[in-house]
PDB file of C-alpha atoms in Angstrom:
ATOM      1  CA  MET A   4      96.709 125.713 106.454  1.00 40.00           C
ATOM      2  CA  PRO A   5      98.455 126.256 103.105  1.00 39.00           C
ATOM      3  CA  PRO A   6      97.640 123.832 100.282  1.00 39.00           C
ATOM      4  CA  PHE A   7      99.884 120.792 100.123  1.00 36.00           C
ATOM      5  CA  SER A   8     102.308 120.835  97.205  1.00 36.00           C
ATOM      6  CA  ALA A   9     103.342 117.351  96.102  1.00 34.00           C
ATOM      7  CA  PRO A  10     106.598 116.628  94.291  1.00 33.00           C
ATOM      8  CA  THR A  11     106.072 116.656  90.544  1.00 31.00           C
ATOM      9  CA  LEU A  12     106.173 113.269  88.867  1.00 33.00           C
ATOM     10  CA  TYR A  13     105.244 114.748  85.493  1.00 32.00           C
ATOM     11  CA  ASP A  14     104.910 118.324  84.317  1.00 32.00           C
ATOM     12  CA  THR A  15     101.696 117.091  82.739  1.00 34.00           C
ATOM     13  CA  ALA A  16      99.770 113.878  83.246  1.00 37.00           C
ATOM     14  CA  PRO A  17     101.308 110.831  81.560  1.00 37.00           C
ATOM     15  CA  THR A  18     100.274 110.069  78.000  1.00 35.00           C
ATOM     16  CA  PHE A  19      98.933 106.654  77.181  1.00 32.00           C
ATOM     17  CA  HIS A  20      99.141 104.511  74.061  1.00 33.00           C
ATOM     18  CA  HIS A  21      96.715 101.581  73.902  1.00 33.00           C
ATOM     19  CA  GLY A  22      96.314 101.908  77.653  1.00 33.00           C
ATOM     20  CA  VAL A  23     100.021 101.604  78.469  1.00 32.00           C
ATOM     21  CA  SER A  24     101.998 104.617  79.594  1.00 32.00           C
ATOM     22  CA  VAL A  25     104.722 105.817  77.257  1.00 29.00           C
ATOM     23  CA  SER A  26     107.460 107.576  79.206  1.00 31.00           C
ATOM     24  CA  SER A  27     111.026 108.565  78.401  1.00 28.00           C
ATOM     25  CA  THR A  28     111.882 108.622  82.103  1.00 29.00           C
ATOM     26  CA  ILE A  29     112.371 104.860  82.271  1.00 28.00           C
ATOM     27  CA  SER A  30     116.088 104.107  82.140  1.00 28.00           C
ATOM     28  CA  LEU A  31     118.254 101.047  82.494  1.00 30.00           C
ATOM     29  CA  SER A  32     121.870 100.362  83.253  1.00 36.00           C
ATOM     30  CA  SER A  33     122.677  96.816  82.227  1.00 40.00           C
ATOM     31  CA  SER A  34     125.543  94.509  81.400  1.00 44.00           C
ATOM     32  CA  PRO A  35     125.323  92.808  77.975  1.00 48.00           C
ATOM     33  CA  SER A  36     127.045  89.767  79.422  1.00 45.00           C
ATOM     34  CA  ARG A  37     124.233  89.199  81.900  1.00 55.00           C
ATOM     35  CA  GLN A  38     121.143  90.295  79.977  1.00 60.00           C
ATOM     36  CA  ILE A  39     119.695  89.395  76.592  1.00 65.00           C
ATOM     37  CA  LEU A  40     116.637  90.488  74.654  1.00 64.00           C
ATOM     38  CA  ALA A  41     113.746  88.046  74.572  1.00 59.00           C
ATOM     39  CA  ASP A  42     110.285  87.716  73.073  1.00 60.00           C
ATOM     40  CA  VAL A  43     108.760  84.784  74.913  1.00 58.00           C
ATOM     41  CA  GLU A  44     105.758  83.514  76.780  1.00 56.00           C
ATOM     42  CA  PHE A  45     106.239  84.873  80.279  1.00 47.00           C
ATOM     43  CA  VAL A  46     107.772  82.519  82.831  1.00 42.00           C
ATOM     44  CA  SER A  47     108.463  83.898  86.289  1.00 42.00           C
ATOM     45  CA  ASN A  48     107.602  82.817  89.809  1.00 44.00           C
ATOM     46  CA  ASN A  49     104.911  80.236  90.417  1.00 37.00           C
ATOM     47  CA  ASP A  50     102.277  82.879  91.016  1.00 40.00           C
ATOM     48  CA  MET A  51     102.494  84.242  87.470  1.00 42.00           C
ATOM     49  CA  ASN A  52     103.683  81.368  85.271  1.00 46.00           C
ATOM     50  CA  GLY A  53     102.139  81.327  81.818  1.00 51.00           C
ATOM     51  CA  GLU A  54      99.947  84.398  82.388  1.00 60.00           C
ATOM     52  CA  GLY A  55     101.236  86.570  79.580  1.00 75.00           C
ATOM     53  CA  HIS A  56     103.647  87.431  76.809  1.00 82.00           C
ATOM     54  CA  TYR A  57     106.904  89.175  77.699  1.00 85.00           C
ATOM     55  CA  THR A  58     109.135  91.225  75.423  1.00 88.00           C
ATOM     56  CA  GLY A  59     112.338  92.659  76.807  1.00 88.00           C
ATOM     57  CA  GLU A  60     115.503  91.847  78.678  1.00 88.00           C
ATOM     58  CA  ILE A  61     115.976  88.688  80.713  1.00 85.00           C
ATOM     59  CA  ASN A  62     118.724  87.353  82.921  1.00 85.00           C
ATOM     60  CA  LYS A  63     120.842  84.829  81.009  1.00 82.00           C
ATOM     61  CA  VAL A  64     121.182  82.559  84.009  1.00 84.00           C
ATOM     62  CA  THR A  65     117.701  82.586  85.559  1.00 81.00           C
ATOM     63  CA  ARG A  66     115.792  83.336  82.302  1.00 80.00           C
ATOM     64  CA  LEU A  67     113.593  85.714  84.308  1.00 83.00           C
ATOM     65  CA  PRO A  68     112.660  89.245  83.191  1.00 88.00           C
ATOM     66  CA  HIS A  69     115.528  91.437  84.332  1.00 90.00           C
ATOM     67  CA  GLY A  70     116.056  94.963  83.039  1.00 92.00           C
ATOM     68  CA  ARG A  71     113.586  96.765  80.830  1.00 93.00           C
ATOM     69  CA  GLY A  72     110.622  94.972  79.307  1.00 92.00           C
ATOM     70  CA  SER A  73     106.880  94.742  78.717  1.00 91.00           C
ATOM     71  CA  LEU A  74     104.461  92.064  79.839  1.00 89.00           C
ATOM     72  CA  ARG A  75     100.942  91.784  78.475  1.00 87.00           C
ATOM     73  CA  TYR A  76      98.880  89.458  80.615  1.00 83.00           C
ATOM     74  CA  THR A  77      96.669  86.908  78.890  1.00 76.00           C
ATOM     75  CA  SER A  78      94.868  86.037  82.117  1.00 66.00           C
ATOM     76  CA  TYR A  79      94.377  88.990  84.462  1.00 57.00           C
ATOM     77  CA  GLU A  80      91.240  88.138  86.418  1.00 54.00           C
ATOM     78  CA  LYS A  81      93.179  87.256  89.573  1.00 51.00           C
ATOM     79  CA  LYS A  82      95.343  90.364  89.775  1.00 68.00           C
ATOM     80  CA  ASN A  83      93.223  92.734  87.639  1.00 84.00           C
ATOM     81  CA  CYS A  84      96.395  93.450  85.638  1.00 85.00           C
ATOM     82  CA  ILE A  85      96.383  93.971  81.868  1.00 89.00           C
ATOM     83  CA  ALA A  86      99.914  95.108  80.978  1.00 92.00           C
ATOM     84  CA  TYR A  87     103.152  96.335  82.549  1.00 93.00           C
ATOM     85  CA  THR A  88     105.971  98.277  80.905  1.00 96.00           C
ATOM     86  CA  GLY A  89     109.072  99.209  82.844  1.00 96.00           C
ATOM     87  CA  LEU A  90     111.951  97.833  84.873  1.00 96.00           C
ATOM     88  CA  TRP A  91     112.274  94.304  86.221  1.00 95.00           C
ATOM     89  CA  GLU A  92     114.496  92.541  88.711  1.00 94.00           C
ATOM     90  CA  ASN A  93     114.570  88.737  88.801  1.00 90.00           C
ATOM     91  CA  GLY A  94     111.019  88.383  87.501  1.00 88.00           C
ATOM     92  CA  LEU A  95     109.499  91.102  89.691  1.00 92.00           C
ATOM     93  CA  ARG A  96     108.403  94.626  88.794  1.00 95.00           C
ATOM     94  CA  HIS A  97     111.137  96.721  90.371  1.00 97.00           C
ATOM     95  CA  GLY A  98     111.947 100.364  89.635  1.00 97.00           C
ATOM     96  CA  HIS A  99     110.002 102.786  87.470  1.00 97.00           C
ATOM     97  CA  GLY A 100     107.163 101.498  85.325  1.00 97.00           C
ATOM     98  CA  SER A 101     103.508 101.681  84.337  1.00 97.00           C
ATOM     99  CA  LEU A 102     100.910  99.055  85.181  1.00 95.00           C
ATOM    100  CA  GLU A 103      97.504  98.990  83.538  1.00 94.00           C
ATOM    101  CA  TYR A 104      94.634  97.523  85.570  1.00 91.00           C
ATOM    102  CA  THR A 105      91.047  96.808  84.641  1.00 89.00           C
ATOM    103  CA  THR A 106      90.161  99.840  86.812  1.00 90.00           C
ATOM    104  CA  GLY A 107      92.854 102.331  85.766  1.00 93.00           C
ATOM    105  CA  VAL A 108      96.580 102.914  85.274  1.00 96.00           C
ATOM    106  CA  TYR A 109      99.444 103.357  87.752  1.00 97.00           C
ATOM    107  CA  VAL A 110     102.692 105.099  86.778  1.00 97.00           C
ATOM    108  CA  GLY A 111     105.490 105.273  89.305  1.00 97.00           C
ATOM    109  CA  ASN A 112     107.900 103.277  91.399  1.00 98.00           C
ATOM    110  CA  PHE A 113     107.774  99.585  92.307  1.00 98.00           C
ATOM    111  CA  ASP A 114     109.689  97.666  94.950  1.00 97.00           C
ATOM    112  CA  ARG A 115     109.634  93.907  94.282  1.00 94.00           C
ATOM    113  CA  ASP A 116     106.176  93.929  92.670  1.00 93.00           C
ATOM    114  CA  VAL A 117     104.696  96.388  95.212  1.00 95.00           C
ATOM    115  CA  ARG A 118     103.885 100.037  94.504  1.00 97.00           C
ATOM    116  CA  GLU A 119     106.291 101.919  96.730  1.00 97.00           C
ATOM    117  CA  GLY A 120     107.468 105.532  96.681  1.00 97.00           C
ATOM    118  CA  PHE A 121     106.016 108.281  94.520  1.00 97.00           C
ATOM    119  CA  GLY A 122     103.359 107.400  91.965  1.00 97.00           C
ATOM    120  CA  PHE A 123     100.382 108.470  89.881  1.00 97.00           C
ATOM    121  CA  PHE A 124      97.094 106.546  89.556  1.00 96.00           C
ATOM    122  CA  ARG A 125      94.311 107.401  87.127  1.00 95.00           C
ATOM    123  CA  TRP A 126      90.942 105.686  87.441  1.00 93.00           C
ATOM    124  CA  ALA A 127      88.849 104.827  84.414  1.00 91.00           C
ATOM    125  CA  ASP A 128      86.296 107.501  85.418  1.00 90.00           C
ATOM    126  CA  GLY A 129      88.950 110.261  85.277  1.00 91.00           C
ATOM    127  CA  ALA A 130      89.737 110.624  88.991  1.00 92.00           C
ATOM    128  CA  GLU A 131      93.464 110.854  89.800  1.00 95.00           C
ATOM    129  CA  TYR A 132      95.783 110.361  92.766  1.00 96.00           C
ATOM    130  CA  GLN A 133      99.362 111.605  92.832  1.00 96.00           C
ATOM    131  CA  GLY A 134     101.588 111.167  95.851  1.00 96.00           C
ATOM    132  CA  ASP A 135     103.199 108.695  98.223  1.00 97.00           C
ATOM    133  CA  PHE A 136     102.626 104.949  98.068  1.00 97.00           C
ATOM    134  CA  SER A 137     103.623 102.402 100.687  1.00 96.00           C
ATOM    135  CA  GLN A 138     102.647  98.738 100.943  1.00 93.00           C
ATOM    136  CA  ASP A 139     100.853  99.027  97.582  1.00 93.00           C
ATOM    137  CA  THR A 140      98.392 101.765  98.679  1.00 93.00           C
ATOM    138  CA  PRO A 141      98.390 105.560  99.170  1.00 94.00           C
ATOM    139  CA  ASN A 142     100.267 106.209 102.406  1.00 95.00           C
ATOM    140  CA  GLY A 143     101.737 109.596 103.253  1.00 95.00           C
ATOM    141  CA  ARG A 144     101.158 112.890 101.444  1.00 95.00           C
ATOM    142  CA  GLY A 145      99.213 113.136  98.232  1.00 95.00           C
ATOM    143  CA  LYS A 146      96.765 114.906  95.965  1.00 95.00           C
ATOM    144  CA  PHE A 147      93.437 113.359  94.959  1.00 94.00           C
ATOM    145  CA  GLN A 148      91.420 114.979  92.175  1.00 92.00           C
ATOM    146  CA  ARG A 149      87.842 113.806  91.831  1.00 89.00           C
ATOM    147  CA  LYS A 150      86.117 113.526  88.488  1.00 86.00           C
ATOM    148  CA  ASP A 151      83.951 116.562  89.393  1.00 85.00           C
ATOM    149  CA  GLY A 152      87.073 118.761  89.510  1.00 85.00           C
ATOM    150  CA  SER A 153      87.411 119.147  93.290  1.00 89.00           C
ATOM    151  CA  THR A 154      90.901 118.445  94.620  1.00 92.00           C
ATOM    152  CA  TYR A 155      92.052 117.207  98.023  1.00 92.00           C
ATOM    153  CA  TYR A 156      95.592 117.822  99.317  1.00 94.00           C
ATOM    154  CA  GLY A 157      96.716 116.094 102.469  1.00 94.00           C
ATOM    155  CA  ASP A 158      97.550 112.911 104.323  1.00 94.00           C
ATOM    156  CA  PHE A 159      96.555 109.348 103.505  1.00 94.00           C
ATOM    157  CA  LYS A 160      96.750 106.102 105.447  1.00 93.00           C
ATOM    158  CA  ASN A 161      96.155 102.676 103.900  1.00 92.00           C
ATOM    159  CA  GLY A 162      94.210 104.201 101.027  1.00 91.00           C
ATOM    160  CA  HIS A 163      92.043 106.453 103.232  1.00 91.00           C
ATOM    161  CA  MET A 164      92.152 110.174 103.878  1.00 91.00           C
ATOM    162  CA  HIS A 165      93.714 110.412 107.320  1.00 92.00           C
ATOM    163  CA  GLY A 166      94.886 113.453 109.252  1.00 91.00           C
ATOM    164  CA  LEU A 167      94.781 117.058 108.050  1.00 91.00           C
ATOM    165  CA  GLY A 168      94.079 118.148 104.501  1.00 92.00           C
ATOM    166  CA  THR A 169      92.451 120.819 102.367  1.00 91.00           C
ATOM    167  CA  MET A 170      89.708 120.504  99.774  1.00 88.00           C
ATOM    168  CA  GLU A 171      89.589 122.946  96.870  1.00 89.00           C
ATOM    169  CA  TYR A 172      86.343 123.009  94.922  1.00 85.00           C
ATOM    170  CA  GLU A 173      86.124 123.743  91.221  1.00 83.00           C
ATOM    171  CA  ASN A 174      84.378 127.065  91.891  1.00 82.00           C
ATOM    172  CA  GLY A 175      87.144 128.336  94.201  1.00 82.00           C
ATOM    173  CA  ASP A 176      85.672 127.423  97.594  1.00 86.00           C
ATOM    174  CA  PHE A 177      87.893 125.502  99.978  1.00 84.00           C
ATOM    175  CA  GLY A 178      87.839 123.744 103.322  1.00 88.00           C
ATOM    176  CA  VAL A 179      90.200 122.328 105.937  1.00 90.00           C
ATOM    177  CA  PHE A 180      89.405 118.801 107.117  1.00 89.00           C
ATOM    178  CA  ASN A 181      90.639 116.482 109.834  1.00 91.00           C
ATOM    179  CA  TRP A 182      90.122 112.810 108.947  1.00 90.00           C
ATOM    180  CA  ASN A 183      90.353 109.490 110.738  1.00 91.00           C
ATOM    181  CA  ASN A 184      90.538 106.509 108.377  1.00 89.00           C
ATOM    182  CA  GLY A 185      88.242 108.089 105.809  1.00 86.00           C
ATOM    183  CA  LYS A 186      85.796 109.692 108.263  1.00 88.00           C
ATOM    184  CA  ILE A 187      85.605 113.440 108.893  1.00 87.00           C
ATOM    185  CA  LEU A 188      86.343 114.434 112.494  1.00 87.00           C
ATOM    186  CA  THR A 189      86.309 118.222 112.056  1.00 86.00           C
ATOM    187  CA  LYS A 190      85.972 120.635 109.158  1.00 83.00           C
ATOM    188  CA  SER A 191      86.210 124.360 108.484  1.00 82.00           C
ATOM    189  CA  GLU A 192      84.937 125.628 105.139  1.00 72.00           C
ATOM    190  CA  GLN A 193      85.071 129.012 103.427  1.00 71.00           C
ATOM    191  CA  LYS A 194      82.457 129.868 100.829  1.00 66.00           C
ATOM    192  CA  ARG A 195      83.462 131.972  97.814  1.00 64.00           C
ATOM    193  CA  SER A 196      80.417 131.466  95.626  1.00 56.00           C
ATOM    194  CA  LYS A 197      76.663 130.989  95.931  1.00 55.00           C
ATOM    195  CA  ASN A 198      76.549 127.612  94.209  1.00 52.00           C
ATOM    196  CA  ARG A 199      79.137 125.621  96.133  1.00 50.00           C
ATOM    197  CA  LYS A 200      78.684 121.863  96.021  1.00 50.00           C
ATOM    198  CA  ARG A 201      78.411 120.446  99.537  1.00 49.00           C
ATOM    199  CA  TRP A 202      81.029 117.750  99.013  1.00 46.00           C
ATOM    200  CA  ALA A 203      81.661 117.155 102.707  1.00 45.00           C
ATOM    201  CA  LYS A 204      77.982 116.688 103.557  1.00 45.00           C
ATOM    202  CA  SER A 205      77.073 114.601 100.529  1.00 42.00           C
ATOM    203  CA  GLN A 206      80.086 112.288 100.971  1.00 49.00           C
ATOM    204  CA  PRO A 207      81.101 112.173 104.634  1.00 45.00           C
ATOM    205  CA  GLN A 208      83.329 109.156 104.077  1.00 48.00           C
ATOM    206  CA  GLU A 209      85.686 109.315 101.100  1.00 56.00           C
ATOM    207  CA  GLU A 210      87.820 106.239 100.556  1.00 56.00           C
ATOM    208  CA  ILE A 211      90.607 105.598  98.085  1.00 60.00           C
ATOM    209  CA  ILE A 212      91.133 101.871  97.831  1.00 57.00           C
ATOM    210  CA  LEU A 213      93.336 100.734  94.962  1.00 55.00           C
ATOM    211  CA  VAL A 214      93.480  97.219  93.577  1.00 48.00           C
TER     212      VAL A 214
END
């Protein structure tokens, strides 16, 4: 089975400034008659009222974030969110943006506040996922690089490795795995060195669960 090759979100990993991704790929097409710049305490739907400070474009009529803007949360315990920079639609994260959590940073697409489409997530410990998101979790094809340097290419379902995929170890060894909701059903490994780390045996159930 050839290694999975994911679409490229970035030629290199995103760069971060004070924990928030800085990207020139965010774009906006707006009408000056409908949107104005604002620097206000954030007011959106009832679930997020008063939880942060928003700087950016808002809709003149609804006074909700609409267009490009940044929100730094002042109370993030409930959602584990620290800051968001990107596109908004009627008070919801919608389009391309970056969202910093207490556990890591997501850069990619949003659909009405939900991570949807292609995205990149970096955990605080250095592990990374790049690939498809659906219903706010990894669903579809993706690449997961562990902090030890080993990399998994394959299918994901609801944040778990699911279906066929390949594991490439840092020393060049590799294996083909068949997963069912994070549990290994079958595996076939090829050894290329004498000191291969037994990833599959030491961690028979690998789960990726994002906040």
